[in-house]
Amino acid sequence: MTDFDQDDIAAMRRENGGADLKRFMRDQLRVGKQRRDMPTAAAPPPRPPGHRPGAWPSGTSPPEARPQAHPPAAWGAALNEHRAALMADDHTQLTSDQPCGCVTCQLTKEN
């Protein structure tokens, strides 16, 4: 009996000297306290459509390792080409025991 209006309350007051109204009000208080004291479990969030626990989404795969842009041999070849280009310049001091101060002469002196 959750839907009541003024006529229902007036009728409860008239019957049994108001005992029905008191019982009704106590029942309403008891129900309200029970609802307040009950722990409410949080509803889990809705799962996305087509969700399979522990699986990758359809049409995807785990990420793969990125391939190296240039293998180590290519780096070595590029360095050798660069050194050859530097050596192609005209260095008059390369033939003597005294290298000049350029980067190429310094590299050949260190190696």
Tab-separated table of N, CA and C in Angstrom:
chain	number	residue	atom	x	y	z
A	1	MET	N	0.850	-1.172	0.000
A	1	MET	CA	0.000	0.000	0.000
A	1	MET	C	0.893	1.231	0.000
A	2	THR	N	1.463	1.523	-1.114
A	2	THR	CA	2.329	2.681	-1.206
A	2	THR	C	1.607	3.895	-1.755
A	3	ASP	N	0.526	3.701	-2.480
A	3	ASP	CA	-0.228	4.842	-3.019
A	3	ASP	C	-1.383	5.156	-2.075
A	4	PHE	N	-1.298	6.275	-1.383
A	4	PHE	CA	-2.366	6.689	-0.491
A	4	PHE	C	-2.533	8.184	-0.603
A	5	ASP	N	-3.731	8.633	-0.304
A	5	ASP	CA	-4.010	10.057	-0.363
A	5	ASP	C	-4.663	10.494	0.945
A	6	GLN	N	-5.194	11.700	0.989
A	6	GLN	CA	-5.758	12.250	2.224
A	6	GLN	C	-6.972	11.462	2.694
A	7	ASP	N	-7.751	10.941	1.755
A	7	ASP	CA	-8.954	10.174	2.142
A	7	ASP	C	-8.558	8.882	2.848
A	8	ASP	N	-7.472	8.233	2.378
A	8	ASP	CA	-7.019	6.993	3.008
A	8	ASP	C	-6.537	7.257	4.432
A	9	ILE	N	-5.820	8.342	4.631
A	9	ILE	CA	-5.318	8.673	5.964
A	9	ILE	C	-6.477	9.028	6.897
A	10	ALA	N	-7.446	9.750	6.394
A	10	ALA	CA	-8.619	10.096	7.219
A	10	ALA	C	-9.376	8.841	7.616
A	11	ALA	N	-9.474	7.867	6.700
A	11	ALA	CA	-10.172	6.627	7.016
A	11	ALA	C	-9.392	5.831	8.063
A	12	MET	N	-8.077	5.824	7.988
A	12	MET	CA	-7.267	5.099	8.987
A	12	MET	C	-7.401	5.737	10.369
A	13	ARG	N	-7.555	7.061	10.421
A	13	ARG	CA	-7.721	7.742	11.713
A	13	ARG	C	-9.060	7.379	12.357
A	14	ARG	N	-10.076	7.212	11.529
A	14	ARG	CA	-11.408	6.914	12.048
A	14	ARG	C	-11.513	5.480	12.548
A	15	GLU	N	-10.824	4.530	11.883
A	15	GLU	CA	-10.954	3.115	12.245
A	15	GLU	C	-10.049	2.776	13.427
A	16	ASN	N	-10.564	1.987	14.355
A	16	ASN	CA	-9.821	1.473	15.515
A	16	ASN	C	-9.174	2.585	16.334
A	17	GLY	N	-9.742	3.749	16.359
A	17	GLY	CA	-9.236	4.842	17.188
A	17	GLY	C	-7.862	5.332	16.749
A	18	GLY	N	-7.524	5.195	15.500
A	18	GLY	CA	-6.247	5.669	14.980
A	18	GLY	C	-5.125	4.636	15.079
A	19	ALA	N	-5.442	3.423	15.569
A	19	ALA	CA	-4.411	2.386	15.706
A	19	ALA	C	-3.903	1.936	14.325
A	20	ASP	N	-4.808	1.903	13.340
A	20	ASP	CA	-4.391	1.505	11.986
A	20	ASP	C	-3.375	2.504	11.401
A	21	LEU	N	-3.622	3.793	11.646
A	21	LEU	CA	-2.697	4.807	11.136
A	21	LEU	C	-1.340	4.691	11.819
A	22	LYS	N	-1.336	4.459	13.139
A	22	LYS	CA	-0.071	4.302	13.856
A	22	LYS	C	0.696	3.083	13.340
A	23	ARG	N	-0.011	1.954	13.153
A	23	ARG	CA	0.642	0.748	12.652
A	23	ARG	C	1.192	0.981	11.243
A	24	PHE	N	0.425	1.672	10.416
A	24	PHE	CA	0.869	1.965	9.054
A	24	PHE	C	2.125	2.841	9.065
A	25	MET	N	2.130	3.874	9.907
A	25	MET	CA	3.289	4.761	9.965
A	25	MET	C	4.534	4.032	10.500
A	26	ARG	N	4.334	3.165	11.535
A	26	ARG	CA	5.475	2.400	12.050
A	26	ARG	C	6.035	1.461	10.982
A	27	ASP	N	5.138	0.833	10.217
A	27	ASP	CA	5.596	-0.043	9.125
A	27	ASP	C	6.387	0.748	8.085
A	28	GLN	N	5.934	1.945	7.772
A	28	GLN	CA	6.646	2.783	6.806
A	28	GLN	C	8.040	3.152	7.324
A	29	LEU	N	8.138	3.492	8.615
A	29	LEU	CA	9.436	3.812	9.208
A	29	LEU	C	10.365	2.589	9.185
A	30	ARG	N	9.811	1.405	9.532
A	30	ARG	CA	10.612	0.181	9.557
A	30	ARG	C	11.159	-0.140	8.163
A	31	VAL	N	10.339	-0.010	7.144
A	31	VAL	CA	10.776	-0.286	5.774
A	31	VAL	C	11.856	0.717	5.355
A	32	GLY	N	11.673	1.975	5.699
A	32	GLY	CA	12.658	2.990	5.351
A	32	GLY	C	14.007	2.742	6.021
A	33	LYS	N	13.989	2.329	7.318
A	33	LYS	CA	15.239	2.028	8.022
A	33	LYS	C	15.935	0.822	7.407
A	34	GLN	N	15.153	-0.188	7.033
A	34	GLN	CA	15.757	-1.369	6.417
A	34	GLN	C	16.436	-1.008	5.097
A	35	ARG	N	15.803	-0.174	4.319
A	35	ARG	CA	16.402	0.247	3.042
A	35	ARG	C	17.676	1.054	3.272
A	36	ARG	N	17.660	1.914	4.309
A	36	ARG	CA	18.817	2.746	4.597
A	36	ARG	C	19.984	1.914	5.119
A	37	ASP	N	19.706	0.899	5.951
A	37	ASP	CA	20.749	0.087	6.558
A	37	ASP	C	21.311	-0.979	5.625
A	38	MET	N	20.593	-1.321	4.577
A	38	MET	CA	21.079	-2.354	3.654
A	38	MET	C	22.259	-1.821	2.851
A	39	PRO	N	23.366	-2.580	2.837
A	39	PRO	CA	24.479	-2.137	1.993
A	39	PRO	C	24.118	-2.337	0.520
A	40	THR	N	24.371	-1.323	-0.236
A	40	THR	CA	24.062	-1.424	-1.662
A	40	THR	C	25.330	-1.826	-2.403
A	41	ALA	N	25.231	-2.889	-3.138
A	41	ALA	CA	26.372	-3.346	-3.935
A	41	ALA	C	26.449	-2.496	-5.196
A	42	ALA	N	27.647	-2.025	-5.462
A	42	ALA	CA	27.837	-1.217	-6.660
A	42	ALA	C	27.681	-2.105	-7.887
A	43	ALA	N	26.903	-1.638	-8.814
A	43	ALA	CA	26.690	-2.404	-10.033
A	43	ALA	C	27.953	-2.365	-10.880
A	44	PRO	N	28.370	-3.523	-11.398
A	44	PRO	CA	29.569	-3.497	-12.243
A	44	PRO	C	29.289	-2.723	-13.527
A	45	PRO	N	30.307	-2.076	-14.075
A	45	PRO	CA	30.078	-1.323	-15.307
A	45	PRO	C	29.716	-2.276	-16.448
A	46	PRO	N	28.913	-1.815	-17.371
A	46	PRO	CA	28.528	-2.705	-18.466
A	46	PRO	C	29.735	-3.047	-19.338
A	47	ARG	N	29.758	-4.281	-19.794
A	47	ARG	CA	30.861	-4.725	-20.646
A	47	ARG	C	30.639	-4.239	-22.067
A	48	PRO	N	31.719	-3.956	-22.777
A	48	PRO	CA	31.555	-3.529	-24.166
A	48	PRO	C	30.985	-4.665	-25.007
A	49	PRO	N	30.297	-4.343	-26.084
A	49	PRO	CA	29.720	-5.393	-26.919
A	49	PRO	C	30.805	-6.318	-27.468
A	50	GLY	N	30.561	-7.606	-27.409
A	50	GLY	CA	31.496	-8.580	-27.948
A	50	GLY	C	32.699	-8.819	-27.066
A	51	HIS	N	32.645	-8.412	-25.796
A	51	HIS	CA	33.789	-8.552	-24.890
A	51	HIS	C	33.990	-10.014	-24.509
A	52	ARG	N	35.226	-10.488	-24.653
A	52	ARG	CA	35.604	-11.815	-24.179
A	52	ARG	C	36.729	-11.615	-23.185
A	53	PRO	N	36.541	-11.998	-21.914
A	53	PRO	CA	37.573	-11.764	-20.914
A	53	PRO	C	38.893	-12.440	-21.292
A	54	GLY	N	39.987	-11.714	-21.183
A	54	GLY	CA	41.306	-12.263	-21.420
A	54	GLY	C	41.702	-12.386	-22.874
A	55	ALA	N	40.899	-11.947	-23.791
A	55	ALA	CA	41.222	-12.082	-25.211
A	55	ALA	C	41.445	-10.705	-25.826
A	56	TRP	N	42.238	-10.671	-26.876
A	56	TRP	CA	42.419	-9.425	-27.621
A	56	TRP	C	41.131	-9.133	-28.376
A	57	PRO	N	40.760	-7.876	-28.566
A	57	PRO	CA	39.554	-7.557	-29.332
A	57	PRO	C	39.639	-8.141	-30.743
A	58	SER	N	38.491	-8.415	-31.304
A	58	SER	CA	38.437	-9.012	-32.640
A	58	SER	C	39.186	-8.150	-33.642
A	59	GLY	N	39.968	-8.789	-34.501
A	59	GLY	CA	40.672	-8.084	-35.553
A	59	GLY	C	41.963	-7.431	-35.109
A	60	THR	N	42.400	-7.662	-33.879
A	60	THR	CA	43.655	-7.078	-33.410
A	60	THR	C	44.577	-8.195	-32.955
A	61	SER	N	45.817	-7.852	-32.707
A	61	SER	CA	46.792	-8.821	-32.216
A	61	SER	C	47.745	-8.103	-31.267
A	62	PRO	N	48.519	-8.861	-30.495
A	62	PRO	CA	49.480	-8.216	-29.603
A	62	PRO	C	50.511	-7.431	-30.404
A	63	PRO	N	51.060	-6.384	-29.839
A	63	PRO	CA	52.057	-5.600	-30.570
A	63	PRO	C	53.322	-6.424	-30.804
A	64	GLU	N	53.888	-6.265	-31.971
A	64	GLU	CA	55.123	-6.973	-32.314
A	64	GLU	C	56.308	-6.035	-32.099
A	65	ALA	N	57.492	-6.628	-31.972
A	65	ALA	CA	58.695	-5.821	-31.817
A	65	ALA	C	58.952	-5.052	-33.110
A	66	ARG	N	59.344	-3.802	-32.963
A	66	ARG	CA	59.608	-2.978	-34.152
A	66	ARG	C	60.914	-3.430	-34.793
A	67	PRO	N	60.917	-3.598	-36.090
A	67	PRO	CA	62.176	-3.982	-36.733
A	67	PRO	C	63.165	-2.821	-36.682
A	68	GLN	N	64.443	-3.168	-36.635
A	68	GLN	CA	65.466	-2.140	-36.605
A	68	GLN	C	65.518	-1.454	-37.964
A	69	ALA	N	65.592	-0.138	-37.959
A	69	ALA	CA	65.575	0.612	-39.218
A	69	ALA	C	66.794	0.283	-40.074
A	70	HIS	N	67.973	0.183	-39.461
A	70	HIS	CA	69.201	-0.107	-40.194
A	70	HIS	C	69.986	-1.157	-39.419
A	71	PRO	N	70.350	-2.245	-40.055
A	71	PRO	CA	71.145	-3.259	-39.350
A	71	PRO	C	72.550	-2.719	-39.048
A	72	PRO	N	73.241	-3.307	-38.085
A	72	PRO	CA	74.578	-2.815	-37.711
A	72	PRO	C	75.563	-2.799	-38.887
A	73	ALA	N	75.454	-3.739	-39.810
A	73	ALA	CA	76.370	-3.749	-40.956
A	73	ALA	C	76.185	-2.501	-41.816
A	74	ALA	N	74.936	-2.022	-41.930
A	74	ALA	CA	74.685	-0.814	-42.722
A	74	ALA	C	75.323	0.403	-42.061
A	75	TRP	N	75.304	0.472	-40.723
A	75	TRP	CA	75.941	1.576	-40.023
A	75	TRP	C	77.451	1.572	-40.277
A	76	GLY	N	78.044	0.378	-40.219
A	76	GLY	CA	79.483	0.279	-40.471
A	76	GLY	C	79.848	0.694	-41.885
A	77	ALA	N	79.039	0.270	-42.869
A	77	ALA	CA	79.301	0.640	-44.256
A	77	ALA	C	79.176	2.147	-44.453
A	78	ALA	N	78.179	2.763	-43.829
A	78	ALA	CA	77.996	4.205	-43.955
A	78	ALA	C	79.174	4.955	-43.334
A	79	LEU	N	79.677	4.466	-42.208
A	79	LEU	CA	80.820	5.110	-41.565
A	79	LEU	C	82.071	5.007	-42.440
A	80	ASN	N	82.267	3.834	-43.053
A	80	ASN	CA	83.420	3.672	-43.951
A	80	ASN	C	83.319	4.590	-45.165
A	81	GLU	N	82.121	4.733	-45.727
A	81	GLU	CA	81.923	5.643	-46.859
A	81	GLU	C	82.213	7.084	-46.448
A	82	HIS	N	81.798	7.460	-45.261
A	82	HIS	CA	82.038	8.821	-44.779
A	82	HIS	C	83.536	9.073	-44.595
A	83	ARG	N	84.216	8.102	-44.031
A	83	ARG	CA	85.663	8.255	-43.852
A	83	ARG	C	86.375	8.346	-45.208
A	84	ALA	N	85.921	7.554	-46.188
A	84	ALA	CA	86.533	7.594	-47.524
A	84	ALA	C	86.309	8.964	-48.162
A	85	ALA	N	85.116	9.542	-47.950
A	85	ALA	CA	84.833	10.861	-48.509
A	85	ALA	C	85.725	11.911	-47.861
A	86	LEU	N	85.960	11.794	-46.579
A	86	LEU	CA	86.848	12.742	-45.906
A	86	LEU	C	88.293	12.578	-46.379
A	87	MET	N	88.692	11.364	-46.651
A	87	MET	CA	90.061	11.102	-47.097
A	87	MET	C	90.280	11.571	-48.534
A	88	ALA	N	89.193	11.740	-49.299
A	88	ALA	CA	89.325	12.144	-50.699
A	88	ALA	C	89.780	13.594	-50.834
A	89	ASP	N	89.685	14.384	-49.781
A	89	ASP	CA	90.153	15.774	-49.842
A	89	ASP	C	91.674	15.805	-50.007
A	90	ASP	N	92.168	16.916	-50.463
A	90	ASP	CA	93.602	17.076	-50.681
A	90	ASP	C	94.276	17.465	-49.365
A	91	HIS	N	94.995	16.506	-48.760
A	91	HIS	CA	95.717	16.758	-47.519
A	91	HIS	C	97.208	16.599	-47.815
A	92	THR	N	97.885	17.667	-47.803
A	92	THR	CA	99.322	17.625	-48.117
A	92	THR	C	100.117	17.025	-46.965
A	93	GLN	N	99.577	17.083	-45.758
A	93	GLN	CA	100.326	16.600	-44.609
A	93	GLN	C	100.164	15.097	-44.388
A	94	LEU	N	99.265	14.415	-45.123
A	94	LEU	CA	99.044	12.995	-44.887
A	94	LEU	C	100.285	12.163	-45.208
A	95	THR	N	101.059	12.625	-46.153
A	95	THR	CA	102.252	11.864	-46.519
A	95	THR	C	103.373	12.059	-45.520
A	96	SER	N	103.364	13.148	-44.806
A	96	SER	CA	104.438	13.397	-43.828
A	96	SER	C	104.057	12.825	-42.475
A	97	ASP	N	104.924	12.937	-41.538
A	97	ASP	CA	104.660	12.442	-40.188
A	97	ASP	C	103.785	13.398	-39.381
A	98	GLN	N	103.632	14.613	-39.835
A	98	GLN	CA	102.830	15.605	-39.135
A	98	GLN	C	101.469	15.719	-39.800
A	99	PRO	N	100.375	15.157	-39.202
A	99	PRO	CA	99.042	15.350	-39.787
A	99	PRO	C	98.552	16.768	-39.545
A	100	CYS	N	97.659	17.223	-40.409
A	100	CYS	CA	97.081	18.558	-40.216
A	100	CYS	C	96.006	18.503	-39.126
A	101	GLY	N	95.359	19.603	-38.839
A	101	GLY	CA	94.386	19.666	-37.747
A	101	GLY	C	92.959	19.338	-38.156
A	102	CYS	N	92.735	18.850	-39.386
A	102	CYS	CA	91.350	18.561	-39.790
A	102	CYS	C	90.861	17.273	-39.146
A	103	VAL	N	89.551	17.069	-39.203
A	103	VAL	CA	88.928	15.915	-38.557
A	103	VAL	C	89.442	14.618	-39.172
A	104	THR	N	89.600	14.550	-40.471
A	104	THR	CA	90.055	13.328	-41.132
A	104	THR	C	91.446	12.954	-40.673
A	105	CYS	N	92.344	13.916	-40.643
A	105	CYS	CA	93.705	13.625	-40.203
A	105	CYS	C	93.732	13.188	-38.746
A	106	GLN	N	92.901	13.782	-37.927
A	106	GLN	CA	92.870	13.401	-36.535
A	106	GLN	C	92.358	11.968	-36.377
A	107	LEU	N	91.338	11.585	-37.200
A	107	LEU	CA	90.818	10.219	-37.132
A	107	LEU	C	91.865	9.211	-37.570
A	108	THR	N	92.592	9.518	-38.626
A	108	THR	CA	93.623	8.580	-39.085
A	108	THR	C	94.759	8.511	-38.080
A	109	LYS	N	95.045	9.580	-37.413
A	109	LYS	CA	96.113	9.573	-36.392
A	109	LYS	C	95.709	8.675	-35.226
A	110	GLU	N	94.422	8.740	-34.806
A	110	GLU	CA	93.941	7.935	-33.677
A	110	GLU	C	93.881	6.467	-34.054
A	111	ASN	N	93.536	6.144	-35.284
A	111	ASN	CA	93.411	4.738	-35.708
A	111	ASN	C	94.760	4.261	-36.101
